Short mmCIF file of C-alpha atoms in Angstrom, two decimals:
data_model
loop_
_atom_site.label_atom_id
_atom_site.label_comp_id
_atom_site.label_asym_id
_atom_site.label_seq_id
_atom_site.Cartn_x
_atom_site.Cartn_y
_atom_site.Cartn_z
CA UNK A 8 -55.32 8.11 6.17
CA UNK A 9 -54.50 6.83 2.89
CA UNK A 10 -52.06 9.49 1.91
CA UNK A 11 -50.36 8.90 5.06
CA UNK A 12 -50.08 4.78 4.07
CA UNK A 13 -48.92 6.18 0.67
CA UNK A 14 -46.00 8.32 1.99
CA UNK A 15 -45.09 5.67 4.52
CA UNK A 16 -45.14 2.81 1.57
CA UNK A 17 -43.14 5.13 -0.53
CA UNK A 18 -40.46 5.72 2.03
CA UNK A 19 -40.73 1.75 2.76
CA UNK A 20 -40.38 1.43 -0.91
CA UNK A 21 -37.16 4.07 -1.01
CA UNK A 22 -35.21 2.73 2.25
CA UNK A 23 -35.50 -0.95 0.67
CA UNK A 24 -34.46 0.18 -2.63
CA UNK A 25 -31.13 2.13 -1.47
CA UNK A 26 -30.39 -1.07 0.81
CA UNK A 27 -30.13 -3.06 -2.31
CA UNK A 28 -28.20 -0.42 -3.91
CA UNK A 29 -25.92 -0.68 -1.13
CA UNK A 30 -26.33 -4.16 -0.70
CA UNK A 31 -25.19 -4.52 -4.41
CA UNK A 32 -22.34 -1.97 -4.36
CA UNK A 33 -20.78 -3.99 -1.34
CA UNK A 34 -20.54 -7.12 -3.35
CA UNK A 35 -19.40 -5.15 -6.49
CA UNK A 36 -16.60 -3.94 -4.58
CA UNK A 37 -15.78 -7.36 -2.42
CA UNK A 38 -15.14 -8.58 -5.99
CA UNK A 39 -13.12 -5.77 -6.76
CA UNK A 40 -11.07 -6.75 -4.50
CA UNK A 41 -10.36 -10.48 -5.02
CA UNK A 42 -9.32 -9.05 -8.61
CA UNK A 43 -6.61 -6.30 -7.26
CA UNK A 44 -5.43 -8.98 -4.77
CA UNK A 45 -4.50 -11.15 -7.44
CA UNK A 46 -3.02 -8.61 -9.71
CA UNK A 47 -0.99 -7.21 -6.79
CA UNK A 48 0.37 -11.17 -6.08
CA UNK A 49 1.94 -10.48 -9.75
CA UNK A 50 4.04 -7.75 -9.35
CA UNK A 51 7.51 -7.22 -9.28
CA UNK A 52 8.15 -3.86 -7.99
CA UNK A 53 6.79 -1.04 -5.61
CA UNK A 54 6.40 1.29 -8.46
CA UNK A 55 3.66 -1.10 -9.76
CA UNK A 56 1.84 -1.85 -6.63
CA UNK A 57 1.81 1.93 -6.69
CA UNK A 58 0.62 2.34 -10.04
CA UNK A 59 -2.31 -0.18 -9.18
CA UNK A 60 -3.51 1.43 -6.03
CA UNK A 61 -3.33 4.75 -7.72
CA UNK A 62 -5.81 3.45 -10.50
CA UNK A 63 -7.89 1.16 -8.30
CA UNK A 64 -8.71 3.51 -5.83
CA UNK A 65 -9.51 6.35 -8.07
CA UNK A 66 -11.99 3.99 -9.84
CA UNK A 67 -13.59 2.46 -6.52
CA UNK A 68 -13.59 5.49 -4.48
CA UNK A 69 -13.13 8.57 -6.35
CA UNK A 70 -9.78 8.92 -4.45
CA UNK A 71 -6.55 10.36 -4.79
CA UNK A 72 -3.93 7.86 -3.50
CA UNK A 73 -0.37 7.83 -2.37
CA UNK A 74 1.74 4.75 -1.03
CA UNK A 75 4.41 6.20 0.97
CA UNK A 76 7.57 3.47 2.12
CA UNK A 77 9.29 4.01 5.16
CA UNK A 78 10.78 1.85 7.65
CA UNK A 79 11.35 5.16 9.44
CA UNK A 80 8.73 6.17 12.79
CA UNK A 81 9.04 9.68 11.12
CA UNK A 82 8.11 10.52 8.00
CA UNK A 83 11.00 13.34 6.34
CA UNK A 84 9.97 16.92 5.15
CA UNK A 85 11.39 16.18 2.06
CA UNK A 86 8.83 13.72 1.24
CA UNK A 87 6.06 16.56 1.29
CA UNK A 88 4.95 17.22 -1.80
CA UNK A 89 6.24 13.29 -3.47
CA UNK A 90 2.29 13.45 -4.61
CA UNK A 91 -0.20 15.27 -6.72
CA UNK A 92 -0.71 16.07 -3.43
CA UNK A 93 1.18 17.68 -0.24
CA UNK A 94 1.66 14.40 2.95
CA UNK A 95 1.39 16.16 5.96
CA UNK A 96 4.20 14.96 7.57
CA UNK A 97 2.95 15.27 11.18
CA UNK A 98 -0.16 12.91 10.63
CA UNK A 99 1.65 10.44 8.42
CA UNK A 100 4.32 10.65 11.41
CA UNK A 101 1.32 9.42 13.73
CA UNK A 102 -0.03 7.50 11.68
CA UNK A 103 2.99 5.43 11.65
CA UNK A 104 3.97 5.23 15.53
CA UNK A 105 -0.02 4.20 16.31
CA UNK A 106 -0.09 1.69 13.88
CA UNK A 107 -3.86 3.47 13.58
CA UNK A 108 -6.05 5.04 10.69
CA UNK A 109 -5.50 9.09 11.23
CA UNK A 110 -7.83 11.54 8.95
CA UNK A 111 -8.53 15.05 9.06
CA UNK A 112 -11.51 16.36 7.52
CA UNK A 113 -10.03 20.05 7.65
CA UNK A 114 -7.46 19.01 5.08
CA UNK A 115 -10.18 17.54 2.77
CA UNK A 116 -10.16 21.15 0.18
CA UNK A 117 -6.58 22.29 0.57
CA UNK A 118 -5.06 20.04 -1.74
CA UNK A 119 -3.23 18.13 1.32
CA UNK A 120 -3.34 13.96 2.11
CA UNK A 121 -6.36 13.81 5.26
CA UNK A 122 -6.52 10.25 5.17
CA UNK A 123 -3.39 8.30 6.33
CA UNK A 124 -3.39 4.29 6.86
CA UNK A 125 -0.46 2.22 7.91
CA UNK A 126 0.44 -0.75 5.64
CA UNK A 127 0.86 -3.21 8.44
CA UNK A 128 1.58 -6.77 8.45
CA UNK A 129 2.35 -9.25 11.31
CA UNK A 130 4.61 -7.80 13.01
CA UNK A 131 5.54 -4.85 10.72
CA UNK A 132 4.94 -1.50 8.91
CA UNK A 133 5.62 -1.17 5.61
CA UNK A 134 4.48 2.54 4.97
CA UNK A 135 1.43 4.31 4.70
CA UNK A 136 -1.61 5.00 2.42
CA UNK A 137 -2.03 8.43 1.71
CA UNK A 138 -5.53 9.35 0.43
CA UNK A 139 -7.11 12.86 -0.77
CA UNK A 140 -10.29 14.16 -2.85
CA UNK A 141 -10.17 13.65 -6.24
CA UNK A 142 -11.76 17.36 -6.31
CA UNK A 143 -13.02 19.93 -3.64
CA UNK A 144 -16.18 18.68 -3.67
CA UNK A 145 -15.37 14.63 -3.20
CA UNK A 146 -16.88 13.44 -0.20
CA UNK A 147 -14.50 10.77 1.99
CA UNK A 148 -17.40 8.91 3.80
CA UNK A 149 -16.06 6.11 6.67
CA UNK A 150 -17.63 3.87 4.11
CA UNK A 151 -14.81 4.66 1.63
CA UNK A 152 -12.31 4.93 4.37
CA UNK A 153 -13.24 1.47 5.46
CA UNK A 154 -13.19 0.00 2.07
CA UNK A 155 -9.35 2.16 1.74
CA UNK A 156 -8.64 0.23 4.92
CA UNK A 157 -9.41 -3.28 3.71
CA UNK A 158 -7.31 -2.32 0.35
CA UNK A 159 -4.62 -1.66 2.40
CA UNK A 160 -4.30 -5.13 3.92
CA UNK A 161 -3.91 -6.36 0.66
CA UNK A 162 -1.37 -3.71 -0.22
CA UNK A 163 0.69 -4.39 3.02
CA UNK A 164 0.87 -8.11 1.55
CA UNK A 165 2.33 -7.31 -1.53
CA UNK A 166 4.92 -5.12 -0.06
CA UNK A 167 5.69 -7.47 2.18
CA UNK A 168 5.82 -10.33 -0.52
CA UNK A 169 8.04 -8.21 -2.57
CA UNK A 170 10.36 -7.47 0.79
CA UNK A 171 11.17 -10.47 1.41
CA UNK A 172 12.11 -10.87 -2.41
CA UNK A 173 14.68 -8.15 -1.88
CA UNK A 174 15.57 -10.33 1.07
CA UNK A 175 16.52 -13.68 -0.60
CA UNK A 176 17.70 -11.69 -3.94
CA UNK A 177 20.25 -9.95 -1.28
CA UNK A 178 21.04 -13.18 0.44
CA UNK A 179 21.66 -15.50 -2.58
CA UNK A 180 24.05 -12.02 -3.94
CA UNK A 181 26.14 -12.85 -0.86
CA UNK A 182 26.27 -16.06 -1.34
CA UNK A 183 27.50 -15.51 -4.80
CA UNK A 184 29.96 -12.76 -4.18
CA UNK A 185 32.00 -15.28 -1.20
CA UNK A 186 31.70 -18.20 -3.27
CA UNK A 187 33.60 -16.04 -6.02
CA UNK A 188 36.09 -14.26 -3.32
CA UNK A 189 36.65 -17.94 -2.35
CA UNK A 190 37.25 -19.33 -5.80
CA UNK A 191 39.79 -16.08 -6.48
CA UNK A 192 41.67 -16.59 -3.46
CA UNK A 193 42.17 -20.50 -4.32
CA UNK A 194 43.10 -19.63 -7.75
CA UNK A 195 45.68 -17.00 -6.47
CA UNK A 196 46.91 -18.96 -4.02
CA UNK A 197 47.58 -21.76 -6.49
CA UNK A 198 49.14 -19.27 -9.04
CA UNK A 199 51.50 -18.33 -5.90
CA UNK A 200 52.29 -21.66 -5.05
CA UNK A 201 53.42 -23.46 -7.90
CA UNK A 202 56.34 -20.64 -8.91
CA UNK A 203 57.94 -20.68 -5.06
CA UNK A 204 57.96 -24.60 -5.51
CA UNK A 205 60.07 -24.61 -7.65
CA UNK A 206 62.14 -21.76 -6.35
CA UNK A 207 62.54 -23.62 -3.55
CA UNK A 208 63.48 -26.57 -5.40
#
């Protein structure tokens, strides 16, 4: 009888222990990201939100990670391969038209992407996030894909952010470039004007 209470407070004892473990590696990585998300509100280009998923996911997660950017439903062929990693270009494809998480555990050892999340905002898709095992022995629990998936809200901000850049940059360009066509054609138009006065004259 008292072995028995032993084994049972010892498995009490265990369970409790890896909840706080757990408990403690949730709020480790909750902070984690409040810290990307505000690096990620600093950048200035998709090669760096790139750069810091690459890092920060490799560090949380012991992942491999790829951002892939296409307004496109279909992902090209000739994107395979873009990686350290091959992007199977049917999945990403899916991925993409169901707005939905697709994985594929089979893909997990073969040095191919097998997790593939769409960067969505609103009302759009900004691309997808391409994970794989850092090594053939990395383990991609739903716990880590979940965590991937919450990153990936954050990343589909800062693409989004930094679209909308490219949007206004674009814009005030136009508005520059007419203003300038405008300001030639007045000058021209002057230039032309004053000789055939005086021709006319």
């Amino acid at each position: 009888s008292q072995s028995r209470y032993a084994v049972v407070s010892a498995q009490m004892a265990a369970r409790l222990k890896k909840n706080v473990e757990d408990a403690q590696m949730r709020e480790a990585r909750t902070h984690s990201l409040y810290e990307v998300a505000r690096t990620l509100a600093g950048t200035q280009a998709v090669d760096d939100v790139s750069a810091i998923t690459e890092n920060f996911l490799l560090t949380q997660v012991g992942l491999r990670a790829y951002v892939l950017v296409t307004e496109e439903q279909v992902v090209k062929a000739q994107m395979v391969g873009a990686a350290q990693f091959h992007v199977e270009t049917h999945m990403a494809s899916l991925a993409l038209a169901s707005k939905k998480t697709v994985s594929s555990s089979a893909l997990n050892t073969t040095g191919w992407g097998c997790v593939y999340i769409p960067l969505l905002s609103a009302d759009h898709v900004y691309g997808i996030l391409v994970l794989a095992g850092h090594e053939e022995t990395a383990e991609i629990t739903p716990e880590k894909i979940a965590f991937c998936e919450a990153y990936a809200s954050l990343l589909a901000i800062a693409l989004e952010r930094l679209h909308f850049v490219d949007v206004a940059y674009a814009h005030e360009l136009s508005v520059t470039s007419e203003r300038l066509r405008s300001s030639i054609l007045s000058a021209l138009s002057h230039d032309l004007r004053t000789p055939l006065t005086v021709l006319v004259g």
